[in-house]
Short mmCIF file of C-alpha atoms and ligand atoms in Angstrom, two decimals:
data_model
loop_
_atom_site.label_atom_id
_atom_site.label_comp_id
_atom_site.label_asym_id
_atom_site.label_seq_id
_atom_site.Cartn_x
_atom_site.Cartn_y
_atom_site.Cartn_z
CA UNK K 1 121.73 54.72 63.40
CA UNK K 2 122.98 55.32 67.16
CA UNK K 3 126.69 53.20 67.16
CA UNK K 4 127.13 51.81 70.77
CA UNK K 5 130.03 51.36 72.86
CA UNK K 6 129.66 48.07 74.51
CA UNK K 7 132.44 46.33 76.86
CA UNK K 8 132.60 42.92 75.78
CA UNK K 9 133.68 40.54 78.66
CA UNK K 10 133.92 36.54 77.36
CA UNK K 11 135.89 35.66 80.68
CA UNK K 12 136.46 31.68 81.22
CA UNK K 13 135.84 28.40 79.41
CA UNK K 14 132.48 28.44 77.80
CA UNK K 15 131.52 31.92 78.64
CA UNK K 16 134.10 32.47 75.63
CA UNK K 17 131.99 30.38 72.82
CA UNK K 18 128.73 31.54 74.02
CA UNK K 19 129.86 35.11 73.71
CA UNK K 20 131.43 34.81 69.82
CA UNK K 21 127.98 33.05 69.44
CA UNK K 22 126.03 36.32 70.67
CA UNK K 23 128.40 38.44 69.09
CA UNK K 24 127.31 36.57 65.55
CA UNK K 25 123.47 37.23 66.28
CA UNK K 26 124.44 40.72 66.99
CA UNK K 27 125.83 41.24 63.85
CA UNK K 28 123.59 39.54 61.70
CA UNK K 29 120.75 41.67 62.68
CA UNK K 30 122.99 44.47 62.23
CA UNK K 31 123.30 46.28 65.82
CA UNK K 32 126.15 48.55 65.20
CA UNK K 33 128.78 49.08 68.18
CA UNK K 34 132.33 49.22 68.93
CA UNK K 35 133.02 46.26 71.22
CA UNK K 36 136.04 46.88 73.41
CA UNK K 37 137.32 43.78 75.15
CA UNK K 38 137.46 43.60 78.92
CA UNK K 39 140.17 40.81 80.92
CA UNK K 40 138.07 39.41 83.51
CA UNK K 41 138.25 35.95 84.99
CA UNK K 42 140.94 33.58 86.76
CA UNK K 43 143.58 33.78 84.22
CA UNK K 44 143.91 37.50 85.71
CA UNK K 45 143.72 36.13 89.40
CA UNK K 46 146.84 34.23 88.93
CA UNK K 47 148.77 36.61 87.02
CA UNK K 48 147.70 39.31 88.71
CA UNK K 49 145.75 38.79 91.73
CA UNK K 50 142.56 40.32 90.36
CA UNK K 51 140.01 38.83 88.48
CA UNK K 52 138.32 41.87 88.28
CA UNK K 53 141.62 44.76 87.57
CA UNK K 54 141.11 48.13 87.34
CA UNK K 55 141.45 48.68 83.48
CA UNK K 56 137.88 46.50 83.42
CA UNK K 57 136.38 48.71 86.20
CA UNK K 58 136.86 51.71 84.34
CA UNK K 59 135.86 50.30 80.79
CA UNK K 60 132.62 49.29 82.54
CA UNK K 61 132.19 52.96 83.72
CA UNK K 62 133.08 54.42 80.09
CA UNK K 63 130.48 52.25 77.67
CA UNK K 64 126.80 52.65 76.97
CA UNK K 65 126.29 49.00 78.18
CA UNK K 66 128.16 45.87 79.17
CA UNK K 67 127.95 42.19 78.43
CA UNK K 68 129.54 39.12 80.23
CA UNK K 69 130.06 35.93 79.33
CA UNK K 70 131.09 33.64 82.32
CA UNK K 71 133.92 33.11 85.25
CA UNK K 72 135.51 30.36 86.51
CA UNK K 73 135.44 30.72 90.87
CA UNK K 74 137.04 28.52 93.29
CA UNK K 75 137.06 28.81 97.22
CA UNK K 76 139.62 31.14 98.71
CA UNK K 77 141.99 28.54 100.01
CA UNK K 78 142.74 27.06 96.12
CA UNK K 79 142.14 30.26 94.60
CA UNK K 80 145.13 31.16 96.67
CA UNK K 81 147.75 27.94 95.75
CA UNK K 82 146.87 29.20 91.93
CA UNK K 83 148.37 32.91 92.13
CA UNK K 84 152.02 32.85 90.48
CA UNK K 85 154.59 32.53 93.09
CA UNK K 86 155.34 35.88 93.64
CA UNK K 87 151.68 36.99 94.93
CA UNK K 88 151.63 34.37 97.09
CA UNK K 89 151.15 34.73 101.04
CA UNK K 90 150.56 38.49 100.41
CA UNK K 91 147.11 38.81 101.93
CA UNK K 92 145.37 38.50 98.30
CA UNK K 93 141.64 37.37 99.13
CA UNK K 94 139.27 36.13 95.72
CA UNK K 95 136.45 37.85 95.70
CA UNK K 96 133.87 37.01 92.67
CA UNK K 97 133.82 39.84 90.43
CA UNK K 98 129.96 39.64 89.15
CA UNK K 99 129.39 40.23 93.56
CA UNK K 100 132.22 43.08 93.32
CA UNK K 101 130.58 44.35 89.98
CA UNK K 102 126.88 44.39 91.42
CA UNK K 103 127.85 46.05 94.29
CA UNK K 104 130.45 48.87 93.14
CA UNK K 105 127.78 49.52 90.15
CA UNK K 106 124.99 49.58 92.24
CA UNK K 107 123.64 47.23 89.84
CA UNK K 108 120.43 47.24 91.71
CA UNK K 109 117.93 45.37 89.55
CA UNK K 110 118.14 41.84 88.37
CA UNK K 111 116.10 40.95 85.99
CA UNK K 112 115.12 37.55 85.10
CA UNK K 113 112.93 36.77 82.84
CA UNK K 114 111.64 32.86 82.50
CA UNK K 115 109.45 32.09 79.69
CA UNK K 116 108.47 29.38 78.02
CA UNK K 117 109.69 28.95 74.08
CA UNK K 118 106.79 27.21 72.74
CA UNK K 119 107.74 23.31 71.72
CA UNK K 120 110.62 23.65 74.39
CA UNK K 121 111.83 19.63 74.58
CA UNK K 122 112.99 21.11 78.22
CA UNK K 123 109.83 22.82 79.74
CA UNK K 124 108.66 22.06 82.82
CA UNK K 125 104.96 23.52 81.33
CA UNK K 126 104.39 25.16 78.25
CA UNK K 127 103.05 28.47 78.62
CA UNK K 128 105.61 29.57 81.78
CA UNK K 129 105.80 33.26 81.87
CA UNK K 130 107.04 34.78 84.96
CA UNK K 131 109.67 37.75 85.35
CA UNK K 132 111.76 37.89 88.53
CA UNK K 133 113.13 41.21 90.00
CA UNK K 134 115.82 40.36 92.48
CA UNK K 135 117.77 42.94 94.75
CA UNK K 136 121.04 42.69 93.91
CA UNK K 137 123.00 44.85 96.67
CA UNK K 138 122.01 44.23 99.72
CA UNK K 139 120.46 41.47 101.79
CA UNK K 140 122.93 38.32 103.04
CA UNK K 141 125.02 38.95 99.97
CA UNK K 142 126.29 42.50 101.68
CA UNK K 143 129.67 40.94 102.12
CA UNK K 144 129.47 41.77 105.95
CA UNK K 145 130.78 38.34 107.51
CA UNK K 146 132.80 37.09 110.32
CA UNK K 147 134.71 33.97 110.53
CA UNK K 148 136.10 34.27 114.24
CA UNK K 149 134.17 36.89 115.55
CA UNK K 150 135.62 39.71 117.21
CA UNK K 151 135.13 39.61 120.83
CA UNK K 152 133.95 43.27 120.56
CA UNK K 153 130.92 42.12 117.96
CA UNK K 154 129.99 39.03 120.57
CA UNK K 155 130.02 41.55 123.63
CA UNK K 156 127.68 43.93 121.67
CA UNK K 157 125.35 41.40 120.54
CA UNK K 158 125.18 39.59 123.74
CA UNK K 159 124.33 43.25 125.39
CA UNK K 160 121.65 44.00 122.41
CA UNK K 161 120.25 40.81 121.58
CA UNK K 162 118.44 38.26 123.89
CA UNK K 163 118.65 35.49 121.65
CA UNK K 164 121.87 35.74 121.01
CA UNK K 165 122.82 34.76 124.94
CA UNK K 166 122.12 31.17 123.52
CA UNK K 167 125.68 31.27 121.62
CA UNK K 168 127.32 32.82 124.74
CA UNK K 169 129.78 29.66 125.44
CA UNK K 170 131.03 29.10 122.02
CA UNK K 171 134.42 30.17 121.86
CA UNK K 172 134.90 33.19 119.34
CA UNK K 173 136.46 30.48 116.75
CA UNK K 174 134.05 28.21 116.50
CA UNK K 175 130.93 30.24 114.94
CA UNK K 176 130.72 32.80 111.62
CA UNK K 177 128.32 35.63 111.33
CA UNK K 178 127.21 36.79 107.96
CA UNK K 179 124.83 39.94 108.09
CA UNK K 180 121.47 40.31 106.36
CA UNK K 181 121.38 44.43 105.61
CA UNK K 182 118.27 45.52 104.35
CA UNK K 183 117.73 49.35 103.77
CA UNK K 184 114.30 51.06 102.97
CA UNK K 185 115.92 52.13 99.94
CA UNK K 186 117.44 49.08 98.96
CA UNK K 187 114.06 47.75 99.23
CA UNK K 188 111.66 50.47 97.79
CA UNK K 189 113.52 50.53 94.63
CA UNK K 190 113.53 46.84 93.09
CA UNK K 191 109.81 47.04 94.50
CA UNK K 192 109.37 50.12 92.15
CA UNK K 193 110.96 48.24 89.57
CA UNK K 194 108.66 45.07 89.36
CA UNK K 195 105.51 48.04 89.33
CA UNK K 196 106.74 49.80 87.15
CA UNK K 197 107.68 46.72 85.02
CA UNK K 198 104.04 45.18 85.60
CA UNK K 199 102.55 48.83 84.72
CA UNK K 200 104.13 49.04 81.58
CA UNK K 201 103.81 45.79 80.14
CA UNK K 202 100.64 45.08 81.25
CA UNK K 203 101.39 42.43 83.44
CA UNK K 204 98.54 42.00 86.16
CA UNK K 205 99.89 40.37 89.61
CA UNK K 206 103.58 41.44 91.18
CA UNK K 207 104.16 38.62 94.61
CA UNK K 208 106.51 39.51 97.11
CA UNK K 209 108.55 37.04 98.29
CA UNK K 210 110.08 36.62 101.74
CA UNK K 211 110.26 34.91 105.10
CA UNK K 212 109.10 37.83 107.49
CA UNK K 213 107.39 35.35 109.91
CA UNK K 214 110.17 34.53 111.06
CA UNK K 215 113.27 37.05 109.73
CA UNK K 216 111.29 39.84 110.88
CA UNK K 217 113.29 43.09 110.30
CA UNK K 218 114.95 42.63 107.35
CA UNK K 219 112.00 40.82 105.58
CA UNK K 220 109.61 42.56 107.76
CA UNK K 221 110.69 45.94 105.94
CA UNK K 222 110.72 44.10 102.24
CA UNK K 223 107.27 43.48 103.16
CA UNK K 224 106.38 46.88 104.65
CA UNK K 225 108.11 48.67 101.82
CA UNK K 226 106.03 46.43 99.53
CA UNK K 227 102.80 47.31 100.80
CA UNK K 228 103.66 51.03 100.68
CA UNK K 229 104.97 51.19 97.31
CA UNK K 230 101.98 48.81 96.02
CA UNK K 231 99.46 51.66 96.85
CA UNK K 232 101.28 53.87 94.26
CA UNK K 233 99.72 51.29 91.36
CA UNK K 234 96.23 50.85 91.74
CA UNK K 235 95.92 48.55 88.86
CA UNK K 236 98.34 45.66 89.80
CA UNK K 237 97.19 43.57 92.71
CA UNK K 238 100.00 42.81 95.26
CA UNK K 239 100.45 39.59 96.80
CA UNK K 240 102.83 37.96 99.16
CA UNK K 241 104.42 34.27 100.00
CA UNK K 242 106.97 32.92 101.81
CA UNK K 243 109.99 31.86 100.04
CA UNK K 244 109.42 28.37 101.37
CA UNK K 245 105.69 28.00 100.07
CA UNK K 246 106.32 30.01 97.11
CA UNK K 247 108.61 26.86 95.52
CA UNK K 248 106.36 24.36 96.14
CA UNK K 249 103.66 27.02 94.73
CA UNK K 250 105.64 27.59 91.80
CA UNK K 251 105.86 23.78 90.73
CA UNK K 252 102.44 23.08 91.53
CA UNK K 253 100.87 25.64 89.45
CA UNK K 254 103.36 28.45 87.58
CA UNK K 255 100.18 30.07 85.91
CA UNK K 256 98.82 31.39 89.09
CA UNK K 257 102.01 33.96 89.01
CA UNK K 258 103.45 36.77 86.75
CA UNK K 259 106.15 39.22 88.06
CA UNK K 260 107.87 38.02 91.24
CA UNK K 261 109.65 40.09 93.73
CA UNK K 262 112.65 39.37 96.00
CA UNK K 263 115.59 40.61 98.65
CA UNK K 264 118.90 39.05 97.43
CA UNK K 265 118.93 35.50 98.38
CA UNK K 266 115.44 34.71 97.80
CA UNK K 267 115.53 36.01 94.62
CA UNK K 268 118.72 34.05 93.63
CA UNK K 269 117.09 31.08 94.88
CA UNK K 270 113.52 31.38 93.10
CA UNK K 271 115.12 32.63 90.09
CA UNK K 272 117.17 29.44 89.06
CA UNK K 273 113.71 27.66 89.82
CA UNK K 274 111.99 29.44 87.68
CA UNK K 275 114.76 29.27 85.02
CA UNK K 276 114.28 25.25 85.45
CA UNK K 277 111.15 25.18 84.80
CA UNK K 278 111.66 27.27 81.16
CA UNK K 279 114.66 24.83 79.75
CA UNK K 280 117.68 25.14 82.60
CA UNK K 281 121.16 26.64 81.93
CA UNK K 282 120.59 27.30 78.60
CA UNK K 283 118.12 29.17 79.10
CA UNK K 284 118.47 31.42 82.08
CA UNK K 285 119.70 35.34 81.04
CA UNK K 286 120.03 38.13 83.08
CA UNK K 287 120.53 41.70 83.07
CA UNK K 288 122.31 43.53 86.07
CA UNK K 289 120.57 46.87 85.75
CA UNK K 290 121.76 50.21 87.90
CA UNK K 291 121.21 54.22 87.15
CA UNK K 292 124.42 54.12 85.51
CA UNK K 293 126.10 51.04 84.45
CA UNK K 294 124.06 47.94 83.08
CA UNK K 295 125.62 44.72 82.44
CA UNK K 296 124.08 41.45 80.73
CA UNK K 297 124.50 37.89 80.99
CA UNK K 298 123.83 33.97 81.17
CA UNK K 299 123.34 33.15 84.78
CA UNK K 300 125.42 29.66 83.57
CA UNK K 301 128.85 29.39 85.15
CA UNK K 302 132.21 28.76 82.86
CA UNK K 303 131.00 25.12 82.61
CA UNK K 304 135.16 23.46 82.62
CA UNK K 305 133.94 20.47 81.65
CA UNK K 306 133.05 21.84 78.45
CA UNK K 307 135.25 24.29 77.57
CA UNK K 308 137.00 24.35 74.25
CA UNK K 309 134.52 22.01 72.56
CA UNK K 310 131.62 24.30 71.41
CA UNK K 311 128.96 22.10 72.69
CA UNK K 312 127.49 24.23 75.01
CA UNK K 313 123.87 26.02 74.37
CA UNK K 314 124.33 29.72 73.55
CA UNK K 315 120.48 30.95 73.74
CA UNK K 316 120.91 32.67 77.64
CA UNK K 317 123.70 34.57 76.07
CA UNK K 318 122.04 35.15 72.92
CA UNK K 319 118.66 36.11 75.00
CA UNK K 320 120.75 38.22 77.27
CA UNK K 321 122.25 39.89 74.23
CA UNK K 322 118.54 40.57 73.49
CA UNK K 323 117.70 41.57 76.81
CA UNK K 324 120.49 44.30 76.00
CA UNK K 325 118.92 45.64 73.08
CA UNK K 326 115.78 46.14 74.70
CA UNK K 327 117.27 47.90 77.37
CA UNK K 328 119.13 50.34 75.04
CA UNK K 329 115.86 51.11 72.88
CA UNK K 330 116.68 48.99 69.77
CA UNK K 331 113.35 47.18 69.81
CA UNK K 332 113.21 46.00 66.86
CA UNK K 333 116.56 44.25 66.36
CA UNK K 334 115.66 42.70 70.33
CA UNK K 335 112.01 41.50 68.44
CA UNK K 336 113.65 40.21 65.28
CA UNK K 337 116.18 37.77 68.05
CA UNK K 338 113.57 36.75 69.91
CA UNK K 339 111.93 35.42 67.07
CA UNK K 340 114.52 34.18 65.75
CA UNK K 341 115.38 32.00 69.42
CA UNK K 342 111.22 30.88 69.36
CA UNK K 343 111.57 29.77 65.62
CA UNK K 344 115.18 27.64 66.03
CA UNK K 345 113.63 26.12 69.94
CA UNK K 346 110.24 25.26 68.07
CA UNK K 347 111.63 23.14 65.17
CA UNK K 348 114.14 22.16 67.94
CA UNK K 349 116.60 21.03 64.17
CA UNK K 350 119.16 22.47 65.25
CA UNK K 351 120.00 22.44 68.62
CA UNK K 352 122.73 21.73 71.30
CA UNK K 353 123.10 18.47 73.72
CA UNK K 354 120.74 19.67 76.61
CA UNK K 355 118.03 19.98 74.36
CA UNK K 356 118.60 16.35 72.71
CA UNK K 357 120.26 17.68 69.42
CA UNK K 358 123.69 17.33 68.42
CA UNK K 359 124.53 20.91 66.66
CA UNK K 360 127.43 23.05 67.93
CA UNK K 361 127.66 26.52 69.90
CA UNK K 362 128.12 28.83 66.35
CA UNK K 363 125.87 26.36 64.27
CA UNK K 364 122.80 27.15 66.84
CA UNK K 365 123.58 31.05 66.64
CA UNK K 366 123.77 30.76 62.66
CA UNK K 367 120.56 29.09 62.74
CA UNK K 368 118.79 31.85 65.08
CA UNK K 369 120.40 34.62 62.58
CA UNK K 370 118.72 33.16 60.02
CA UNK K 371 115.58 32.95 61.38
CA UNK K 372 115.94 36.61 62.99
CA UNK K 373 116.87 37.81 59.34
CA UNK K 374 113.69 36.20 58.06
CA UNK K 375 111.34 38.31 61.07
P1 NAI U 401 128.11 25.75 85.39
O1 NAI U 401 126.91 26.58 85.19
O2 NAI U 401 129.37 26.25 84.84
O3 NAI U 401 127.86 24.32 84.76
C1 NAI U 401 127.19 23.25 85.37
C2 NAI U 401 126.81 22.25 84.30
O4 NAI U 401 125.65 22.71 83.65
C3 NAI U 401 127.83 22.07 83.19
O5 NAI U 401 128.79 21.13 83.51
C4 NAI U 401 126.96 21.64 82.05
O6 NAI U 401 126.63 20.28 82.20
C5 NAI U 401 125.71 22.46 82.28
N1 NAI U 401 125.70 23.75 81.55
C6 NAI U 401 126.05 24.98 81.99
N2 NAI U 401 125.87 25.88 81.04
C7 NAI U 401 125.41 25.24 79.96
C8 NAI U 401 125.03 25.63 78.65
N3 NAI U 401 125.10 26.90 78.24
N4 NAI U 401 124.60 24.67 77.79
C9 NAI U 401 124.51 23.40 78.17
N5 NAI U 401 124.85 22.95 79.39
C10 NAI U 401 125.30 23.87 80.29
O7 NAI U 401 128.24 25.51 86.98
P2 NAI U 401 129.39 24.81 87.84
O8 NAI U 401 129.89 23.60 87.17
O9 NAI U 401 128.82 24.70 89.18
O10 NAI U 401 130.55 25.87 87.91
C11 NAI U 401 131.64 25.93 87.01
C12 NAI U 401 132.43 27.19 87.28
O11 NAI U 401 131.62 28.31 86.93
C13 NAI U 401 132.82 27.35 88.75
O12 NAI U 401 134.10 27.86 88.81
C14 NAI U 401 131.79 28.34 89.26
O13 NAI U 401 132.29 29.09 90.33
C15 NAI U 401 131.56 29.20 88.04
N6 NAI U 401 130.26 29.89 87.99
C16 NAI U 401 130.25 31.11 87.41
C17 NAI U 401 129.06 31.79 87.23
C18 NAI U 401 129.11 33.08 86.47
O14 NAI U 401 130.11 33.40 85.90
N7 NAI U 401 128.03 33.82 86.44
C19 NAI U 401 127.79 31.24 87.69
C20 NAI U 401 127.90 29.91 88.20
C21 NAI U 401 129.10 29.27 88.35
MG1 MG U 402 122.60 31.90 91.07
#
């Protein structure tokens, strides 16, 4: 049996119960790895001005896979008054690491998927079965932003852009750019993704998502690319909605979609819709997939309200954990937690607050062992 190297990163608050409760799943159903701790988080921005150091960067680069628990953020102004005195007033700008991690990985693909457990107290439907794809590079989350824009940037876009000769009084202070980048590559390959996603497992529809009525270049080439890559698959139909129309689509009837598509934003957006709709926090997991590094996780912050008390619902993690198995092959260890999540949401016995029960973090991951080892 293949013996994995995983990097194991808990980070803050809860993301540090709902990873010891993955980590018992994982070794009841007996995946076999060496799981090498990585800091990450704001205890390491105010020691050491990082929250993402080095030492992490490079066990990332080093292990078969990656999993990640959750991180406690806070706006750059506090994040500042919170480094130890001696950092402070040296420049030092927070940056979130899963954004620095995404980007520096080229962790490309994020992959949502939203399904409904069957018996789910928290369903918005039963039956919900949709899989998101959302670009995870590019788009408005590029990190290219201006607060007080350069007088050099406002010259150029007055001399380039016609519409932009409607901002031409406001002094340079008063107004922040952030960029939307879009590349055809960018694009093409999260596109390829949901196909090739749809191809193999059957699934029958992929919808694009986007606004290019009215953002028409970046959109505009989502869409493009889209339509190009969609000819490459002759047995998935392609279609398209506006991020706008596609929420109110989405509540009004979930069944009428199957693998969604999405730049960035959109996809950030529709995701934690969809992940509503399937049983909230608790339920949303994600993997960050690139060519190289791939790193799983609940898409639930660090939750500081809760941390230290083992309250909080550990099935994202634990579904992310399978989400990892799947990814490195071990199908059958990824089947046997699966089940074992359907079986402990279905008698609903025992489960955490959010779903109405009263049971604790490690008591709901002992109970989906058991039912895994029982698959
Ligand atoms: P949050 O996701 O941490 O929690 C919001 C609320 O949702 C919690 O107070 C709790 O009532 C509920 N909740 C979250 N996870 C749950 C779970 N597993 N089971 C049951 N209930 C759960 O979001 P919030 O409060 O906006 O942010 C807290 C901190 O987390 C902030 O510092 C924020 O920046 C950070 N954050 C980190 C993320 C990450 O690491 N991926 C994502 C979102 C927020
Ligand atoms: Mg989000």
């Amino acid at each position: 049996m293949t013996k994995y190297k995983v990097a194991w990163l808990p980070g803050d608050g809860i993301g540090i119960e709902v990873m010891e409760a993955a980590r018992l799943v994982l070794d009841k159903v007996g995946f076999k790895a060496d799981y090498i701790h990585g800091d990450i988080g704001w205890e390491f921005w105010c020691k050491e001005g990082d929250a993402f150091p080095q030492r992490t960067i490079d066990l990332l680069k080093n292990s078969d896979v990656s999993m990640f628990g959750a991180i406690t953020s806070k706006p750059v102004k506090a994040a500042e008054a919170e480094l130890v005195p001696e950092l402070r007033g040296k420049g030092l700008v927070y940056r979130s690491p899963i954004v620095r991690m995404r980007q520096m990985f080229d962790l490309y693909n994020c992959l949502r998927p939203c399904k409904a457990f069957p018996g789910n107290p928290l369903n918005f439907k039963e039956g919900i079965d949709l899989v998101i794809f959302r670009e995870n590079t590019e788009d408005l989350y590029c990190g290219v932003e201006f607060n007080t824009v350069p007088q050099e940037l406002k010259d150029t876009l007055l001399k380039l852009s016609k519409p932009f000769a409607a901002f031409k009084d406001v002094p340079l202070e008063d107004y922040a750019i952030s960029t939307k980048i879009n590349t055809k590559k960018g694009c093409e390959r999260i596109i390829r993704a949901a196909f090739d996603f749809a191809k193999k497992f059957g699934r029958k529809k992929v919808t694009v998502v986007h606004k290019a009525n009215v953002v028409r270049a970046t959109d505009g080439l989502f869409l493009e690319t889209a339509k190009r890559v969609a000819k490459d698959y002759p047995t998935i139909q392609m279609d398209d909605a506006n991020i706008d129309a596609m929420c109110m689509w989405l509540l009004k009837n979930p069944f009428n979609y199957d693998v969604l598509v999405a730049p960035n934003l959109y996809g950030d957006i529709v995701s934690d819709l969809c992940a509503q709709m399937v049983g909230g926090l608790g339920f949303g997991c994600s993997g960050n997939i690139g060519d190289k590094v791939s790193v799983f996780e609940p898409t639930h912050g660090s939750a500081p309200k809760y941390a230290g008390m083992y309250k909080c619902n550990p099935i994202a993690t634990i579904l992310a954990a399978q989400m990892m198995l799947d990814h490195l092959g071990e199908k059958d260890m990824a089947a046997r937690i699966y089940h074992g999540v359907a079986q402990t949401v279905k008698e609903c016995k025992v489960v955490t607050y959010d779903m109405g029960g009263k049971a604790k973090t490690l008591e709901v991951a002992e109970e989906i062992a058991k039912h895994a080892m029982k698959a």
